[in-house]
Every structure is written in structure tokens, then in C-alpha cells.
Amino acid sequence: MGMYPGVKIIQPSITVDTSAYAAGDLLFDKVELKNAVSSRGGCSKLINLSMYNEDGVENEDFLVMFFNNSTSLGANANDAATEITDAEFKASGFIGSCFLNGGEVGHSVGNGFILNAPGNSDKGGNLPLLVQAAEGETSIWFAVIVETDTPDYATAANGCKMTFGFEYLG
């Protein structure tokens, strides 16, 4: 695969649990972001991240974590992130994270709530974020932890939508 300068917008399919979550729960295990980098083992810059939660509220905060492999984190959706062992996390290929603070970067739209990064956050570690795929790969993976509040989704396939904007580096 060759190098393609420019940007890439990715809107992955996400499935959430329709039972109520609690603070500290894994929203879902890893989801692939295909072609997040333009060349195998290459680097990109994540420059934009948006999340839409149906029935979302301002108090909801989320930690978005990025990885260079598809190894499961070892906890199922709606399970406490503390169920992830040190060994599982070390094998996960963690490459970075950013924080979505609903009270600082969120907007109420219809019955839902939109969170955006970059944004001002007292939690730090927001965008831009450099990400690098594993050798031979153009994909990276991500997972989300509920940091505060108790999100509850009416529909599994459409309850949470995320959009990622990558700037290809080359």
C-alpha cells in the first residue's frame, strides 16, 4: 500500500450494551479503525474526535484509549475496567488516550449529547495525538471507558456513534 497524504475520516460501527453502565465500566472492547495510517507500520495524527450518545447527558465523561493490535482487553462491554489484568493491558498494544469531558466539550442535540475533542479539559492528554500502527498494519484499535455518570443506551447498534479525523503523515 502506498502513501496517501491528506486526511482520513473514519466512522466505525460500534455496538453497545443496552443495560445501564456505571462509572469505570468498559463501554465496548476494541474496535478497529481501518486505514488510520496510510502505510504499513506508519504514523498518523489524530486531529479530531467526536462522539454522539443517544439519551446522553452533560455529566458523562469518557476515556478513549488507542492500541496497535486487536488483542482483547479481557473485559466485556459493561464490565468494570478493573477486570482488565496488568498482563492483558500490557499485551494490548496501548499507544495513547484522550479524554472526552461532557461538561467542558459537550453539546445537547435532540435527545442526545455530542462530545468533541480537542477541547479544554482539566484531565489533559487531548488532541492532536500521534498514533502508529504495528509493523505490517494500517489499522489501529480503540476502546472506551465510562469515567463518570451512568450512560444507558436504547439501541445497541446506533446508541453510540464516533467519528475520527486523521491527518496522514508521510
Phi, psi and omega in degrees: 000134181273177180273135178232103179292157178125209182235160179224127175257127182235130176237088185287159173279127182236136174241127179247163176279143180268003171276154181297138175268165174235162176303134181094357179278149172282121181293318175196155176287180188307139175237138182281138170249091184293135178058038175292336172240154189273344179222155184301125182075009184279181182242148171222167176245120174283116185249346180209143177213126177231146179226133174245128177242120175295145181056023181285162180225164184299330185285350185281128176236148184222144172256120179258121183248143182242146187220157178256013175211169185264006180305130180300148177283348177092001175235142178276163174307140178072015172255154180297136178298340178292348176285350176282121180280164176301318181297318179296318181292321178297325179280351187286343181075037182303131180233356178158174180205165170214159187246132175254109183260106184303323181287337183256328186233022185249158181217131177282128179223118182058229177271358186249190183217134179253133174243140182231146170227145008287160178196167177283127179215135177288352179275345178068186174067033180265204191270158002286157180227125176280134177232145179228132177284159176292159178308129178084000183244154171242000180258153164234172181232159177218158174215162185229137174247134174286121181269317180220159178073191187224076180301146181221120185254134179282327181231135184291317186276337184238006183290328181228126178235137179229145177232131181242133176247118181248138170258119179290136176253140183199000000 
